[in-house]
Short mmCIF file of C-alpha atoms in Angstrom, two decimals:
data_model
loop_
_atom_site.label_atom_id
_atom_site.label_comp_id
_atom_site.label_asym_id
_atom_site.label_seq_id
_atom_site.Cartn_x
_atom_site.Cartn_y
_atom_site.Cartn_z
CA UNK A 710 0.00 0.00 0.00
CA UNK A 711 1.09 3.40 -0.84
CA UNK A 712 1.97 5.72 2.46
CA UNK A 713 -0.51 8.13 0.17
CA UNK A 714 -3.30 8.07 -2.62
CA UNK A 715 -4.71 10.24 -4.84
CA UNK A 716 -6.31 9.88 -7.65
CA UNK A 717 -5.19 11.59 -10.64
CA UNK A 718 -7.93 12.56 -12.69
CA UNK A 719 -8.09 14.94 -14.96
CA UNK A 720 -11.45 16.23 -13.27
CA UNK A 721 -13.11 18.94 -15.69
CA UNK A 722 -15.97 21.12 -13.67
CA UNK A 723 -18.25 24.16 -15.47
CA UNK A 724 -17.00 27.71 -13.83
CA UNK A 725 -18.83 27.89 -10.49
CA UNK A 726 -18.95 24.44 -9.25
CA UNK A 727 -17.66 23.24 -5.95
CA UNK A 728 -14.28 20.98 -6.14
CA UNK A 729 -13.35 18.20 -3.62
CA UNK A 730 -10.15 17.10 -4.02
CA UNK A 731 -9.20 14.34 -1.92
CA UNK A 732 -6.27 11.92 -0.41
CA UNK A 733 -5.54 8.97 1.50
CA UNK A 734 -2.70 7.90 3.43
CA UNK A 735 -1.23 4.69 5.26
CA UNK A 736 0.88 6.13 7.85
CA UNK A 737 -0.93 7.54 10.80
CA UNK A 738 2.18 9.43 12.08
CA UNK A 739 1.89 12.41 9.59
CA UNK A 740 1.18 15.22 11.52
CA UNK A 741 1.77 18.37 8.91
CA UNK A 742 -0.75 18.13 5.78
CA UNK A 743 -0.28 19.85 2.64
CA UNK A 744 -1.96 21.45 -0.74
CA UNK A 745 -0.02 22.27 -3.78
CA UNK A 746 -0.58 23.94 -6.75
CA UNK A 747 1.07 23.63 -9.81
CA UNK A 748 0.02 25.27 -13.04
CA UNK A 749 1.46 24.30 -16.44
CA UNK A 750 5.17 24.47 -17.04
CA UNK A 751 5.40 26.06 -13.51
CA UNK A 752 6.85 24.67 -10.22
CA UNK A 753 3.92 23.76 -7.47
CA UNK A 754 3.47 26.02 -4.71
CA UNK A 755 2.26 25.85 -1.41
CA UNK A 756 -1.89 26.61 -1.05
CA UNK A 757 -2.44 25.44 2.26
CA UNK A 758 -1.42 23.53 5.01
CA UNK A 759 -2.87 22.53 8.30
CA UNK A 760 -1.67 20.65 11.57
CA UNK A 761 -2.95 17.64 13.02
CA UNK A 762 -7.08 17.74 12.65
CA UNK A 763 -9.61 19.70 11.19
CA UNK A 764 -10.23 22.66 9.21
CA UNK A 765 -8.88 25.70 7.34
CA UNK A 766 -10.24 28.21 5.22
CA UNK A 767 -8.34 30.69 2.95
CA UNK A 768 -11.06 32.81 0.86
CA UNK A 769 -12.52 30.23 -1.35
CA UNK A 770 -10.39 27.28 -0.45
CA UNK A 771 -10.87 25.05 2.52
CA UNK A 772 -8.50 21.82 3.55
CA UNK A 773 -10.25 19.54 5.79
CA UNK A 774 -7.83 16.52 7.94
CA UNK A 775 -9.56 13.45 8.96
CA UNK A 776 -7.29 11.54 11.18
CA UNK A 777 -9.38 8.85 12.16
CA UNK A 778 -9.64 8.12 8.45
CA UNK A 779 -6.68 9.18 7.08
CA UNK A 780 -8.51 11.18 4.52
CA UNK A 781 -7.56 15.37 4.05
CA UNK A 782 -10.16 17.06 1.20
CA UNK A 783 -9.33 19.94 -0.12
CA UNK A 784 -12.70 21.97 -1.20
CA UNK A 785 -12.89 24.91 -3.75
CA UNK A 786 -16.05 27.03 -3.77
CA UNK A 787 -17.06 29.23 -7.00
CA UNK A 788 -14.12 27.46 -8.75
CA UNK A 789 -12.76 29.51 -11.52
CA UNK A 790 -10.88 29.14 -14.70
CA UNK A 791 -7.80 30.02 -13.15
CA UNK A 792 -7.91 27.25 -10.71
CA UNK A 793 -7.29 24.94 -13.70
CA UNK A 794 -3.97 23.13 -12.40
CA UNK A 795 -2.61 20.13 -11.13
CA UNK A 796 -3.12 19.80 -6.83
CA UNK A 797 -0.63 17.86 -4.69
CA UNK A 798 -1.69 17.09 -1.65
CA UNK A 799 1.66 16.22 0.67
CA UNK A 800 2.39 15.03 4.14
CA UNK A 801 4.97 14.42 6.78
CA UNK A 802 5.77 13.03 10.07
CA UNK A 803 7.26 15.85 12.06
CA UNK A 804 8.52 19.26 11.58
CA UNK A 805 12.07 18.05 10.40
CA UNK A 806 10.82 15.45 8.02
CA UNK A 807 10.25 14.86 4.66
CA UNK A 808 7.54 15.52 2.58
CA UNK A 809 5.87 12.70 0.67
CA UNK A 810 3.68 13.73 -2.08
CA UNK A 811 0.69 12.24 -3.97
CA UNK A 812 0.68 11.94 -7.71
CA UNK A 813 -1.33 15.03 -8.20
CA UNK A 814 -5.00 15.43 -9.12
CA UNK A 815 -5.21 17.93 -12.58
CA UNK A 816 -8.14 20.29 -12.42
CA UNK A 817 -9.67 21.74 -15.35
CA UNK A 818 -12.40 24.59 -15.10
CA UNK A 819 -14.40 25.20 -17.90
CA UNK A 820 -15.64 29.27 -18.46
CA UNK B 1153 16.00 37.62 -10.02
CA UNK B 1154 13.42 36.40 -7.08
CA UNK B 1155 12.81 32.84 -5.80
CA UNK B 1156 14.23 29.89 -7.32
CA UNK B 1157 15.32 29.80 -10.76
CA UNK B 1158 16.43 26.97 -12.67
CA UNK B 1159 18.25 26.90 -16.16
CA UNK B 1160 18.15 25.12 -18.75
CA UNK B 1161 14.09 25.26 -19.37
CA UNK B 1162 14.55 22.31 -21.45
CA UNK B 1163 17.37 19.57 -22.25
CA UNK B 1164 17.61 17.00 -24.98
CA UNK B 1165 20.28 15.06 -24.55
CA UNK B 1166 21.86 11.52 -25.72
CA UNK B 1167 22.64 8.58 -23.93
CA UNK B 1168 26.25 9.10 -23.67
CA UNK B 1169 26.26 12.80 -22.93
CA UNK B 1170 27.56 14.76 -19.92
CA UNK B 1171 25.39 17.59 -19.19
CA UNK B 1172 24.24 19.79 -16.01
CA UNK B 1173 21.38 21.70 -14.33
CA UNK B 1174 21.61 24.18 -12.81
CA UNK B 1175 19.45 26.18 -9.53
CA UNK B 1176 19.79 29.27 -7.62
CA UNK B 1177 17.85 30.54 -4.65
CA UNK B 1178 17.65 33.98 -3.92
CA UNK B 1179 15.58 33.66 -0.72
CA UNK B 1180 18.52 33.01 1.67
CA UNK B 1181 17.53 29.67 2.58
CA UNK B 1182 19.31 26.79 3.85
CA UNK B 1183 18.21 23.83 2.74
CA UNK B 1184 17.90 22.93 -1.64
CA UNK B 1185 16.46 19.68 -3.03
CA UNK B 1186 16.35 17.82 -6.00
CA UNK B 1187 12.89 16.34 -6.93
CA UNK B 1188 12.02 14.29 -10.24
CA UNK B 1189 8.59 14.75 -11.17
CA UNK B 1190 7.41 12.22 -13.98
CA UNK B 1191 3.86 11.47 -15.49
CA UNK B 1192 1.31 9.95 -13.26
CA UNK B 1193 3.89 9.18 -10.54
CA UNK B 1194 3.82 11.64 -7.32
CA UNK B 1195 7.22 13.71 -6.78
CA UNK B 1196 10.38 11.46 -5.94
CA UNK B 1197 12.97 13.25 -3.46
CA UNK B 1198 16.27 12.70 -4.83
CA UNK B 1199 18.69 14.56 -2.88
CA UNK B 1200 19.05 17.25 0.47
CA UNK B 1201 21.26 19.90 0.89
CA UNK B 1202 21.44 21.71 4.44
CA UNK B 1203 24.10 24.41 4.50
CA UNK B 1204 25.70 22.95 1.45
CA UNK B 1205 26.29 19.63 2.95
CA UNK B 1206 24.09 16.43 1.49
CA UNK B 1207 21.94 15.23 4.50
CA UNK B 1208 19.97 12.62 2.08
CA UNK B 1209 20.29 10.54 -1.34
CA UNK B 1210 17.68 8.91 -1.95
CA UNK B 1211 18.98 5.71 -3.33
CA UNK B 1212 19.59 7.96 -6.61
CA UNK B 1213 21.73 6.19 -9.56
CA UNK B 1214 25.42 7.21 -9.41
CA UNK B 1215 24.51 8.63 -13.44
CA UNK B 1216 23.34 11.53 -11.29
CA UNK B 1217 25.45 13.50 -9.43
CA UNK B 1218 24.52 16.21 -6.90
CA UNK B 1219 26.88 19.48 -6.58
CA UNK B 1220 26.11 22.42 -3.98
CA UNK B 1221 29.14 24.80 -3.41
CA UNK B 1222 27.19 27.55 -1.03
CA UNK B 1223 23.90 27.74 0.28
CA UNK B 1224 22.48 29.58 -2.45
CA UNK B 1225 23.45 27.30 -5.89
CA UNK B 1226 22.54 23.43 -6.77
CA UNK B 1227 24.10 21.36 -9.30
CA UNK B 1228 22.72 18.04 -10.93
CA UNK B 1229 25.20 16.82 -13.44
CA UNK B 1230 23.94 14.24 -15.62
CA UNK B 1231 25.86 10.95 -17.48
CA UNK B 1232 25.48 8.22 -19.63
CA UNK B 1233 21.49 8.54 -18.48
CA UNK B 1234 18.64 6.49 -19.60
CA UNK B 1235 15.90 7.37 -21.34
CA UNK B 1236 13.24 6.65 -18.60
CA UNK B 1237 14.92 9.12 -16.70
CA UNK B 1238 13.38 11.88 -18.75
CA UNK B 1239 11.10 13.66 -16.68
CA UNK B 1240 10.86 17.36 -15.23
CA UNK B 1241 13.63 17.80 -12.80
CA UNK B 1242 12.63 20.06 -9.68
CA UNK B 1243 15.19 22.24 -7.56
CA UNK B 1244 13.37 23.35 -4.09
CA UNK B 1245 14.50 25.55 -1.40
CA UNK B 1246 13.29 25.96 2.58
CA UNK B 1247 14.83 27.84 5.23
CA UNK B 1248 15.53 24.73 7.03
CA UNK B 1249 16.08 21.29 6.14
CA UNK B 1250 12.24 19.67 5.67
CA UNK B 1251 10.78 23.23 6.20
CA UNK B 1252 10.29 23.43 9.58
CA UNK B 1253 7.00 23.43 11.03
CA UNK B 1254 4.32 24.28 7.94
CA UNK B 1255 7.03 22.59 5.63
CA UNK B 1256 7.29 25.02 2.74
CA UNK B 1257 8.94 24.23 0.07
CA UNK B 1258 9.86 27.25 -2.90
CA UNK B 1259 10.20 25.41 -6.32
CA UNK B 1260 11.85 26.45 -9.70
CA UNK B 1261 10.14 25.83 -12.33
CA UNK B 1262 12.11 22.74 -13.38
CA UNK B 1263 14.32 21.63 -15.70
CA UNK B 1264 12.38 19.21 -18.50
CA UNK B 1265 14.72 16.50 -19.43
CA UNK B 1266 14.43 14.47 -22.84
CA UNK B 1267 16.81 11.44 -23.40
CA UNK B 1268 17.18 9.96 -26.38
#
């Protein structure tokens, strides 16, 4: 089993909809949980992270951690054309570790 | 220049060729990395750099070969590769080694490799 899982579309939504973008994982001493973005012939970059359990919200964006079933979502409200780009959702153990990364779920919005 | 910036954009290159990549971080960080990003398959870690020494190799062929002379410039030189190591080649910076805390990692915008 893969430490984590996500599945790597493409997903194509109309302008507007609601996006849940999800990953599992095997290893239930990750602690720090991550979102990347990375846009065509562009390096990702960091969207959100969050600690431990729960939620987050950043404007439109919101990354949800499920411990008990090592499951983080990553929701997008009023999605836009610009969101169109490939999301990595990463995770690691402790501050001073590694990140592992999922393959990357690509996102297309359609205007 | 700001952030990372890696050169060249794109590389073709034959089996039996000696080339390099090159990265440079203008964010004063301490830590680099070398990812390889290919289709379908979620970013490998190849190798870590805190204050220019190599903390990690990730079981990465000896055809690849890491170089960091200062804090602020990365080196991958390539040799007698293979062509299923084309792929887009990340360099990454934090201020620490694993990016403390929050993790964040600043990425180039890669290096896309082609071997013939």
């Amino acid at each position: 089993q893969k430490e984590v899982e996500q599945d790597p579309g493409p997903l194509s939504v109309p302008e507007g909809a609601i996006v849940s973008l999800n990953c599992t994982y095997s290893n239930s001493a990750f602690q720090y949980f991550m979102w990347y973005r990375q846009y065509s012939r562009k390096g990702p970059e960091l969207l959100m992270y969050t600690y431990s359990s729960g939620n987050k919200e950043d404007g439109r964006f919101t990354a949800q951690v499920d411990k008990s079933s090592k499951y983080i979502s990553l929701f997008i409200r009023d999605s836009q054309p610009s969101d169109s780009a490939t999301y990595l959702c990463a995770m690691k153990r402790g501050s001073q570790g590694n990140l592992i990364f999922g393959k990357g779920t690509k996102l297309s919005v359609k205007p | 220049e700001t952030g990372v910036t890696q050169t060249p954009r794109h590389l073709v290159m034959g089996m039996t060729n000696k080339k390099s990549l090159k990265c440079e971080q203008h964010l004063g960080h301490n830590a680099m990395y070398w990812y390889k990003q290919s289709a379908k398959k979620p970013l490998e870690l190849m190798f870590v750099y805190n204050f220019k020494e190599q903390t990690e190799n990730n079981s990465v062929p000896s055809r690849f070969s890491p170089e960091c002379p200062n804090s602020s410039h990365l080196f991958l030189h390539l040799h007698t590769l293979q062509p299923e190591d084309s792929a887009l080649y990340l360099c990454a910076s934090s201020q620490e080694v694993g990016g403390a805390g929050a993790g964040e990692l600043f990425f180039g915008e890669g290096s896309r490799l082609t071997v013939l």
